[in-house]
């Protein structure tokens, strides 16, 4: 067998093409095929001189790939990923892990039963900015978290919503498509979330699914956070529009999207600036900003590298199906809080024990 890992990309849409372009830059990985039934995908495959197959079953039958990246609409994640895992093909599955908690729990069961590697595509965890922020918080640089603010203003063009799934409750909407990233980062950096409150609105776009939401949450370890998200709001204050992760798709504005204020200091992202007092914190004394220096890196490439390592050497995925499903439990609680006006406690017991 060649030492080059032959990888198929299933779903040649917006993020599928990012994976194709990233694969082209990866040593030891190679695009084996595209899987997508549309004429646009076939034309794209022709332009890349790779085979194009209509569905995951055809890919499995053709035996063309040793692993697959699944970048299809959310409600297809379970059937496609489960078929691949059962056929012994390791999967990098785009986030959210599934469109619903029930589907995600089924996928956890398949991953456990097959033991085939499954990595969920919360790519931001692979970003050196996030790794440095997580290390700074773990090292006590900001003390205990008191409050965090996350903003996510994403003025998506009307053409984005031509894909029907993006307008549908249970499949699309900025909570499931975008806020899931922010929930994942907050859990990754500050630990599990204990409760949420929320309001949501569809007043700007008028789709059945929300376009805007404001969320309050409390962490199990203490500390509160607010998150404001909209796919109809114009402004640069969003990770996607400030972190420079995907320059082919998004501009990178010099603003912050995450603000963390602790008992000892503050930390803003993605500029990775620590705001420290010269002595005991005192609001009348100027804080000194200090950039945490890092070597910038492409999180999509780092994610693929990790995927290749999991396939070749085994080990624990940085984002397991179980971990990613905890994000869905928080999202369900946010939806429920928005619908009822009630504070909702987070119950992670459906996940079962970590194995
Ligand atoms: N990690 C990230 O930064 C990121 C960014 C965008 C989207 N996503 C996630 O990636 C997934 C895809 O999102 P998108 O915006 O690229 O969607 P998209 O609509 O642009 O593309 C989806 C593609 O999948 C194809 N497809 C649909 N059903 C299929 C099937 N059964 N088999 C094969 N192909 C099929 C469609 O023809 C389309 O080309 C979603 O889960 C989304 O949440 C992740």
Tab-separated table of C-alpha atoms and ligand atoms in Angstrom:
chain	number	residue	atom	x	y	z
A	1	UNK	CA	0.000	0.000	0.000
A	2	UNK	CA	1.230	3.490	-0.825
A	3	UNK	CA	2.317	5.574	2.180
A	4	UNK	CA	0.321	8.401	0.632
A	5	UNK	CA	-3.093	8.568	2.283
A	6	UNK	CA	-5.859	8.536	-0.323
A	7	UNK	CA	-8.689	10.749	0.952
A	8	UNK	CA	-12.117	11.389	-0.590
A	9	UNK	CA	-14.055	14.601	-0.011
A	10	UNK	CA	-17.800	14.023	0.239
A	11	UNK	CA	-19.759	17.209	-0.441
A	12	UNK	CA	-18.035	19.640	-2.805
A	13	UNK	CA	-19.734	22.787	-1.526
A	14	UNK	CA	-18.328	25.761	0.358
A	15	UNK	CA	-16.267	23.970	3.012
A	16	UNK	CA	-15.681	20.852	0.926
A	17	UNK	CA	-13.688	23.007	-1.484
A	18	UNK	CA	-11.639	24.414	1.408
A	19	UNK	CA	-10.746	20.811	2.303
A	20	UNK	CA	-9.868	20.034	-1.322
A	21	UNK	CA	-7.576	23.091	-1.470
A	22	UNK	CA	-6.018	22.222	1.898
A	23	UNK	CA	-5.448	18.591	0.872
A	24	UNK	CA	-3.537	19.839	-2.164
A	25	UNK	CA	-1.007	21.464	0.211
A	26	UNK	CA	-0.623	18.412	2.498
A	27	UNK	CA	2.426	16.179	2.292
A	28	UNK	CA	1.494	12.507	2.328
A	29	UNK	CA	-2.220	13.075	1.666
A	30	UNK	CA	-3.911	13.016	-1.692
A	31	UNK	CA	-7.410	13.729	-2.989
A	32	UNK	CA	-8.668	10.369	-4.254
A	33	UNK	CA	-12.170	11.378	-5.365
A	34	UNK	CA	-15.033	13.794	-4.916
A	35	UNK	CA	-18.440	12.462	-3.902
A	36	UNK	CA	-21.344	14.755	-4.751
A	37	UNK	CA	-24.253	14.170	-7.148
A	38	UNK	CA	-24.420	17.686	-8.625
A	39	UNK	CA	-23.234	18.752	-12.111
A	40	UNK	CA	-21.214	21.547	-10.454
A	41	UNK	CA	-19.312	18.964	-8.413
A	42	UNK	CA	-18.633	16.860	-11.521
A	43	UNK	CA	-17.264	19.911	-13.348
A	44	UNK	CA	-15.094	20.708	-10.316
A	45	UNK	CA	-13.819	17.105	-10.184
A	46	UNK	CA	-13.026	17.251	-13.913
A	47	UNK	CA	-11.056	20.443	-13.360
A	48	UNK	CA	-9.037	18.592	-10.698
A	49	UNK	CA	-8.727	15.399	-12.794
A	50	UNK	CA	-10.187	13.241	-10.014
A	51	UNK	CA	-13.109	10.775	-10.172
A	52	UNK	CA	-16.542	12.053	-9.130
A	53	UNK	CA	-18.964	9.605	-7.524
A	54	UNK	CA	-22.636	10.228	-6.743
A	55	UNK	CA	-22.814	8.915	-3.177
A	56	UNK	CA	-20.890	7.416	-0.278
A	57	UNK	CA	-21.979	3.849	-1.126
A	58	UNK	CA	-20.377	4.161	-4.578
A	59	UNK	CA	-17.174	5.378	-2.949
A	60	UNK	CA	-17.125	2.414	-0.583
A	61	UNK	CA	-17.833	-0.006	-3.453
A	62	UNK	CA	-15.129	1.560	-5.647
A	63	UNK	CA	-12.467	1.153	-2.945
A	64	UNK	CA	-10.796	4.351	-4.103
A	65	UNK	CA	-10.140	5.927	-0.706
A	66	UNK	CA	-8.562	5.016	2.640
A	67	UNK	CA	-10.386	7.816	4.487
A	68	UNK	CA	-13.032	10.438	3.865
A	69	UNK	CA	-13.878	14.017	4.753
A	70	UNK	CA	-17.637	14.482	5.071
A	71	UNK	CA	-18.700	18.045	4.236
A	72	UNK	CA	-22.369	17.550	3.400
A	73	UNK	CA	-25.494	19.166	4.928
A	74	UNK	CA	-25.956	18.486	8.627
A	75	UNK	CA	-28.891	16.061	8.338
A	76	UNK	CA	-26.781	13.743	6.129
A	77	UNK	CA	-23.889	13.460	8.613
A	78	UNK	CA	-25.216	10.395	10.463
A	79	UNK	CA	-26.105	8.176	7.462
A	80	UNK	CA	-22.946	9.027	5.511
A	81	UNK	CA	-20.481	8.858	8.432
A	82	UNK	CA	-22.039	5.659	9.826
A	83	UNK	CA	-21.791	3.917	6.420
A	84	UNK	CA	-18.131	4.925	6.062
A	85	UNK	CA	-17.193	3.853	9.594
A	86	UNK	CA	-18.945	0.514	9.130
A	87	UNK	CA	-16.934	0.044	5.931
A	88	UNK	CA	-13.753	0.690	7.944
A	89	UNK	CA	-13.031	4.138	6.490
A	90	UNK	CA	-11.815	6.779	9.001
A	91	UNK	CA	-13.887	9.973	8.860
A	92	UNK	CA	-13.248	13.658	9.358
A	93	UNK	CA	-16.838	14.834	9.797
A	94	UNK	CA	-17.732	18.498	9.513
A	95	UNK	CA	-19.385	20.186	12.466
A	96	UNK	CA	-21.993	20.067	13.856
A	97	UNK	CA	-21.525	16.346	14.477
A	98	UNK	CA	-25.184	15.829	13.485
A	99	UNK	CA	-28.390	17.807	13.081
A	100	UNK	CA	-29.913	16.470	16.303
A	101	UNK	CA	-28.939	14.949	19.626
A	102	UNK	CA	-30.620	11.688	18.695
A	103	UNK	CA	-28.564	11.347	15.486
A	104	UNK	CA	-25.370	12.324	17.316
A	105	UNK	CA	-25.939	9.647	19.976
A	106	UNK	CA	-26.416	7.053	17.222
A	107	UNK	CA	-23.126	8.145	15.682
A	108	UNK	CA	-21.293	7.877	19.014
A	109	UNK	CA	-22.577	4.296	19.221
A	110	UNK	CA	-21.320	3.478	15.701
A	111	UNK	CA	-17.915	5.024	16.452
A	112	UNK	CA	-17.653	2.931	19.650
A	113	UNK	CA	-18.836	-0.242	17.968
A	114	UNK	CA	-16.476	0.021	14.961
A	115	UNK	CA	-13.443	1.591	16.678
A	116	UNK	CA	-12.667	3.355	13.373
A	117	UNK	CA	-11.230	6.885	13.832
A	118	UNK	CA	-13.815	9.686	13.763
A	119	UNK	CA	-12.696	13.300	14.115
A	120	UNK	CA	-15.302	16.089	14.199
A	121	UNK	CA	-14.369	19.224	12.271
A	122	UNK	CA	-14.328	21.857	14.989
A	123	UNK	CA	-11.234	23.130	13.223
A	124	UNK	CA	-10.728	26.173	15.463
A	125	UNK	CA	-9.352	23.928	18.204
A	126	UNK	CA	-6.396	23.317	15.868
A	127	UNK	CA	-5.693	27.057	15.565
A	128	UNK	CA	-2.471	28.137	17.375
A	129	UNK	CA	-4.416	31.188	18.665
A	130	UNK	CA	-6.871	28.926	20.472
A	131	UNK	CA	-4.125	26.612	21.690
A	132	UNK	CA	-2.250	29.607	23.163
A	133	UNK	CA	-5.418	31.063	24.717
A	134	UNK	CA	-6.303	27.717	26.279
A	135	UNK	CA	-2.778	27.340	27.674
A	136	UNK	CA	-2.794	30.908	29.066
A	137	UNK	CA	-6.120	30.306	30.828
A	138	UNK	CA	-4.958	26.901	32.128
A	139	UNK	CA	-1.740	28.512	33.418
A	140	UNK	CA	-3.799	30.970	35.455
A	141	UNK	CA	-2.799	34.067	33.444
A	142	UNK	CA	-6.273	35.634	33.778
A	143	UNK	CA	-7.104	34.053	37.143
A	144	UNK	CA	-10.603	32.641	37.447
A	145	UNK	CA	-12.975	33.589	34.649
A	146	UNK	CA	-15.496	36.227	35.767
A	147	UNK	CA	-17.109	37.154	32.449
A	148	UNK	CA	-16.708	36.449	28.755
A	149	UNK	CA	-18.265	38.198	25.774
A	150	UNK	CA	-18.467	36.631	22.326
A	151	UNK	CA	-19.789	38.445	19.263
A	152	UNK	CA	-20.649	36.942	15.911
A	153	UNK	CA	-22.046	39.375	13.325
A	154	UNK	CA	-22.176	37.618	9.953
A	155	UNK	CA	-24.009	39.499	7.187
A	156	UNK	CA	-24.566	36.541	4.871
A	157	UNK	CA	-25.657	37.377	1.299
A	158	UNK	CA	-29.073	36.221	0.065
A	159	UNK	CA	-27.368	33.732	-2.285
A	160	UNK	CA	-26.104	31.809	0.768
A	161	UNK	CA	-29.691	30.883	1.595
A	162	UNK	CA	-30.425	29.351	-1.814
A	163	UNK	CA	-29.357	26.034	-0.238
A	164	UNK	CA	-32.690	25.090	1.354
A	165	UNK	CA	-31.110	23.289	4.351
A	166	UNK	CA	-29.602	26.576	5.569
A	167	UNK	CA	-33.129	28.018	6.095
A	168	UNK	CA	-34.616	24.956	7.762
A	169	UNK	CA	-35.098	24.425	11.487
A	170	UNK	CA	-33.162	21.374	12.603
A	171	UNK	CA	-30.640	21.668	9.747
A	172	UNK	CA	-29.633	25.321	9.327
A	173	UNK	CA	-29.663	28.610	11.217
A	174	UNK	CA	-26.758	30.463	12.830
A	175	UNK	CA	-27.067	28.590	16.140
A	176	UNK	CA	-26.336	25.210	14.545
A	177	UNK	CA	-24.053	26.461	11.762
A	178	UNK	CA	-22.035	29.146	13.571
A	179	UNK	CA	-22.706	29.395	17.296
A	180	UNK	CA	-21.749	25.734	17.682
A	181	UNK	CA	-18.133	26.836	17.002
A	182	UNK	CA	-18.274	29.431	19.792
A	183	UNK	CA	-19.838	26.980	22.244
A	184	UNK	CA	-17.121	24.485	21.351
A	185	UNK	CA	-14.353	27.050	21.958
A	186	UNK	CA	-15.789	28.202	25.281
A	187	UNK	CA	-16.093	24.594	26.486
A	188	UNK	CA	-12.583	23.845	25.232
A	189	UNK	CA	-11.095	26.809	27.094
A	190	UNK	CA	-13.295	27.140	30.209
A	191	UNK	CA	-14.795	23.688	30.692
A	192	UNK	CA	-18.386	22.506	30.789
A	193	UNK	CA	-21.381	24.840	30.768
A	194	UNK	CA	-23.844	24.488	33.636
A	195	UNK	CA	-26.870	26.509	32.461
A	196	UNK	CA	-28.104	28.818	29.685
A	197	UNK	CA	-30.679	31.517	29.086
A	198	UNK	CA	-31.485	32.878	25.615
A	199	UNK	CA	-33.654	34.921	23.296
A	200	UNK	CA	-33.865	34.261	19.555
A	201	UNK	CA	-35.525	36.031	16.645
A	202	UNK	CA	-36.255	35.441	12.968
A	203	UNK	CA	-37.472	39.017	12.416
A	204	UNK	CA	-34.698	40.123	10.019
A	205	UNK	CA	-34.842	37.307	7.469
A	206	UNK	CA	-38.301	35.866	8.143
A	207	UNK	CA	-37.176	32.240	7.711
A	208	UNK	CA	-38.613	29.498	9.914
A	209	UNK	CA	-35.188	29.220	11.539
A	210	UNK	CA	-33.706	31.994	13.726
A	211	UNK	CA	-31.421	34.658	12.233
A	212	UNK	CA	-30.332	36.268	15.510
A	213	UNK	CA	-29.875	35.154	19.109
A	214	UNK	CA	-28.559	36.487	22.408
A	215	UNK	CA	-27.391	33.895	24.895
A	216	UNK	CA	-26.277	34.021	28.529
A	217	UNK	CA	-24.506	31.082	30.072
A	218	UNK	CA	-22.820	30.014	33.264
A	219	UNK	CA	-19.832	27.665	33.506
A	220	UNK	CA	-19.699	24.769	35.940
A	221	UNK	CA	-16.404	26.173	37.243
A	222	UNK	CA	-17.953	29.636	37.717
A	223	UNK	CA	-17.986	32.671	35.449
A	224	UNK	CA	-20.688	33.989	33.140
A	225	UNK	CA	-20.694	34.617	29.395
A	226	UNK	CA	-22.827	36.429	26.858
A	227	UNK	CA	-22.917	35.504	23.188
A	228	UNK	CA	-24.632	37.592	20.501
A	229	UNK	CA	-24.987	36.081	17.040
A	230	UNK	CA	-26.742	37.017	13.819
A	231	UNK	CA	-26.489	36.060	10.158
A	232	UNK	CA	-28.200	39.350	9.241
A	233	UNK	CA	-26.029	41.801	11.216
A	234	UNK	CA	-23.335	43.869	9.546
A	235	UNK	CA	-20.104	44.304	11.476
A	236	UNK	CA	-16.617	42.816	11.690
A	237	UNK	CA	-16.961	41.442	15.231
A	238	UNK	CA	-16.864	37.757	14.524
A	239	UNK	CA	-14.174	35.067	14.673
A	240	UNK	CA	-14.715	34.258	10.975
A	241	UNK	CA	-14.140	37.919	10.056
A	242	UNK	CA	-11.165	38.644	12.306
A	243	UNK	CA	-9.069	35.492	12.789
A	244	UNK	CA	-7.910	35.112	9.169
A	245	UNK	CA	-8.489	31.366	9.163
A	246	UNK	CA	-9.892	31.135	5.673
A	247	UNK	CA	-8.492	34.027	3.601
A	248	UNK	CA	-9.899	32.576	0.375
A	249	UNK	CA	-13.427	33.038	1.769
A	250	UNK	CA	-13.335	35.813	4.384
A	251	UNK	CA	-11.547	39.106	5.090
A	252	UNK	CA	-9.709	39.467	8.414
A	253	UNK	CA	-10.555	42.729	10.216
A	254	UNK	CA	-8.315	43.983	13.059
A	255	UNK	CA	-10.983	43.651	15.775
A	256	UNK	CA	-11.770	41.284	18.637
A	257	UNK	CA	-14.499	38.656	18.717
A	258	UNK	CA	-13.889	37.130	22.151
A	259	UNK	CA	-13.246	39.092	25.373
A	260	UNK	CA	-12.428	37.167	28.564
A	261	UNK	CA	-12.170	39.054	31.884
A	262	UNK	CA	-10.823	37.163	34.881
A	263	UNK	CA	-10.001	37.932	38.489
A	264	UNK	CA	-6.386	38.776	37.549
A	265	UNK	CA	-6.320	39.933	33.921
A	266	UNK	CA	-8.204	40.086	30.628
A	267	UNK	CA	-7.597	38.279	27.354
A	268	UNK	CA	-8.932	39.209	23.942
A	269	UNK	CA	-9.049	37.071	20.789
A	270	UNK	CA	-8.080	36.638	18.056
A	271	UNK	CA	-5.424	39.324	18.739
A	272	UNK	CA	-4.300	37.219	21.722
A	273	UNK	CA	-3.658	40.212	23.959
A	274	UNK	CA	-3.383	39.892	27.723
A	275	UNK	CA	-4.471	43.001	29.643
A	276	UNK	CA	-2.631	42.895	32.962
A	277	UNK	CA	-2.617	45.301	35.918
A	278	UNK	CA	0.747	46.351	37.399
A	279	UNK	CA	-0.399	45.190	40.845
A	280	UNK	CA	-3.718	44.418	42.482
A	281	UNK	CA	-6.463	44.958	39.876
A	282	UNK	CA	-7.921	48.460	40.231
A	283	UNK	CA	-10.156	50.055	37.576
A	284	UNK	CA	-8.417	53.432	38.051
A	285	UNK	CA	-4.955	52.057	37.160
A	286	UNK	CA	-4.035	51.523	33.480
A	287	UNK	CA	-3.743	47.923	32.339
A	288	UNK	CA	-0.707	46.956	30.271
A	289	UNK	CA	-1.423	45.079	27.025
A	290	UNK	CA	0.899	42.192	26.138
A	291	UNK	CA	0.578	40.165	22.958
A	292	UNK	CA	1.116	36.445	23.403
A	293	UNK	CA	3.438	35.648	20.506
A	294	UNK	CA	2.664	32.589	18.414
A	295	UNK	CA	3.644	31.254	15.038
A	296	UNK	CA	0.471	31.565	12.962
A	297	UNK	CA	-0.845	28.353	11.465
A	298	UNK	CA	-3.614	27.122	9.195
A	299	UNK	CA	-6.136	25.260	11.397
A	300	UNK	CA	-7.599	23.351	8.432
A	301	UNK	CA	-4.134	21.982	7.582
A	302	UNK	CA	-3.403	21.187	11.249
A	303	UNK	CA	-6.749	19.389	11.447
A	304	UNK	CA	-5.866	17.238	8.417
A	305	UNK	CA	-2.447	16.486	9.912
A	306	UNK	CA	-4.121	15.328	13.121
A	307	UNK	CA	-6.557	13.230	11.080
A	308	UNK	CA	-3.635	11.549	9.273
A	309	UNK	CA	-1.905	10.892	12.631
A	310	UNK	CA	-5.080	9.277	14.016
A	311	UNK	CA	-5.284	7.000	10.983
A	312	UNK	CA	-1.604	6.047	10.974
A	313	UNK	CA	-0.827	5.932	14.694
A	314	UNK	CA	-4.168	5.805	16.534
A	315	UNK	CA	-4.830	7.876	19.639
A	316	UNK	CA	-7.647	10.119	20.818
A	317	UNK	CA	-9.206	12.609	18.442
A	318	UNK	CA	-8.899	16.231	19.577
A	319	UNK	CA	-12.659	16.481	18.950
A	320	UNK	CA	-14.480	13.177	19.444
A	321	UNK	CA	-18.114	12.551	18.510
A	322	UNK	CA	-18.917	12.501	22.233
A	323	UNK	CA	-17.230	15.844	22.836
A	324	UNK	CA	-18.944	17.411	19.816
A	325	UNK	CA	-22.289	16.033	20.976
A	326	UNK	CA	-21.946	17.990	24.215
A	327	UNK	CA	-22.054	21.099	21.994
A	328	UNK	CA	-25.396	19.910	20.597
A	329	UNK	CA	-26.772	19.409	24.102
A	330	UNK	CA	-25.864	23.020	24.903
A	331	UNK	CA	-27.461	24.179	21.630
A	332	UNK	CA	-30.667	22.275	22.390
A	333	UNK	CA	-30.730	23.942	25.807
A	334	UNK	CA	-30.276	27.355	24.152
A	335	UNK	CA	-33.200	26.662	21.801
A	336	UNK	CA	-35.320	25.471	24.672
A	337	UNK	CA	-34.395	28.515	26.786
A	338	UNK	CA	-35.266	30.830	23.885
A	339	UNK	CA	-38.611	29.089	23.314
A	340	UNK	CA	-39.676	29.064	26.966
A	341	UNK	CA	-37.932	32.105	28.434
A	342	UNK	CA	-36.668	29.778	31.159
A	343	UNK	CA	-33.162	29.139	32.411
A	344	UNK	CA	-32.150	25.613	31.283
A	345	UNK	CA	-29.643	23.388	33.107
A	346	UNK	CA	-27.192	21.436	30.967
A	347	UNK	CA	-27.531	17.674	31.360
A	348	UNK	CA	-24.645	15.770	29.767
A	349	UNK	CA	-25.787	12.377	31.093
A	350	UNK	CA	-27.093	11.221	27.645
A	351	UNK	CA	-23.428	11.094	26.544
A	352	UNK	CA	-22.686	8.169	28.828
A	353	UNK	CA	-19.211	7.572	30.231
A	354	UNK	CA	-16.040	8.609	28.432
A	355	UNK	CA	-14.379	5.493	27.017
B	1	LIG	N1	-15.681	24.042	9.717
B	1	LIG	C1	-16.105	25.066	9.018
B	1	LIG	O1	-15.455	26.108	8.971
B	1	LIG	C2	-17.382	24.964	8.218
B	1	LIG	C3	-17.734	26.014	7.374
B	1	LIG	C4	-18.881	25.880	6.598
B	1	LIG	C5	-19.673	24.743	6.710
B	1	LIG	N2	-19.322	23.759	7.583
B	1	LIG	C6	-20.159	22.543	7.699
B	1	LIG	O2	-19.898	21.768	6.527
B	1	LIG	C7	-21.114	21.156	6.062
B	1	LIG	C8	-21.412	21.609	4.646
B	1	LIG	O3	-21.617	23.010	4.658
B	1	LIG	P1	-21.413	23.881	3.325
B	1	LIG	O4	-21.645	25.288	3.733
B	1	LIG	O5	-20.147	23.521	2.638
B	1	LIG	O6	-22.653	23.343	2.463
B	1	LIG	P2	-22.936	23.492	0.909
B	1	LIG	O7	-24.410	23.465	0.743
B	1	LIG	O8	-22.139	24.639	0.349
B	1	LIG	O9	-22.299	22.145	0.292
B	1	LIG	C9	-22.805	20.874	0.586
B	1	LIG	C10	-22.492	19.950	-0.606
B	1	LIG	O10	-22.878	18.631	-0.264
B	1	LIG	C11	-23.495	18.038	-1.400
B	1	LIG	N3	-24.361	16.948	-0.930
B	1	LIG	C12	-25.582	17.048	-0.359
B	1	LIG	N4	-26.026	15.816	-0.007
B	1	LIG	C13	-25.055	14.935	-0.364
B	1	LIG	C14	-24.919	13.542	-0.259
B	1	LIG	N5	-25.869	12.791	0.317
B	1	LIG	N6	-23.775	12.959	-0.729
B	1	LIG	C15	-22.796	13.710	-1.303
B	1	LIG	N7	-22.873	15.070	-1.433
B	1	LIG	C16	-23.989	15.659	-0.959
B	1	LIG	C17	-24.246	19.166	-2.077
B	1	LIG	O11	-24.502	18.885	-3.446
B	1	LIG	C18	-23.257	20.325	-1.879
B	1	LIG	O12	-22.360	20.436	-2.956
B	1	LIG	C19	-22.178	21.529	7.087
B	1	LIG	O13	-22.237	20.510	8.053
B	1	LIG	C20	-21.651	22.806	7.706
B	1	LIG	O14	-22.139	23.017	9.014
B	1	LIG	C21	-18.194	23.844	8.322
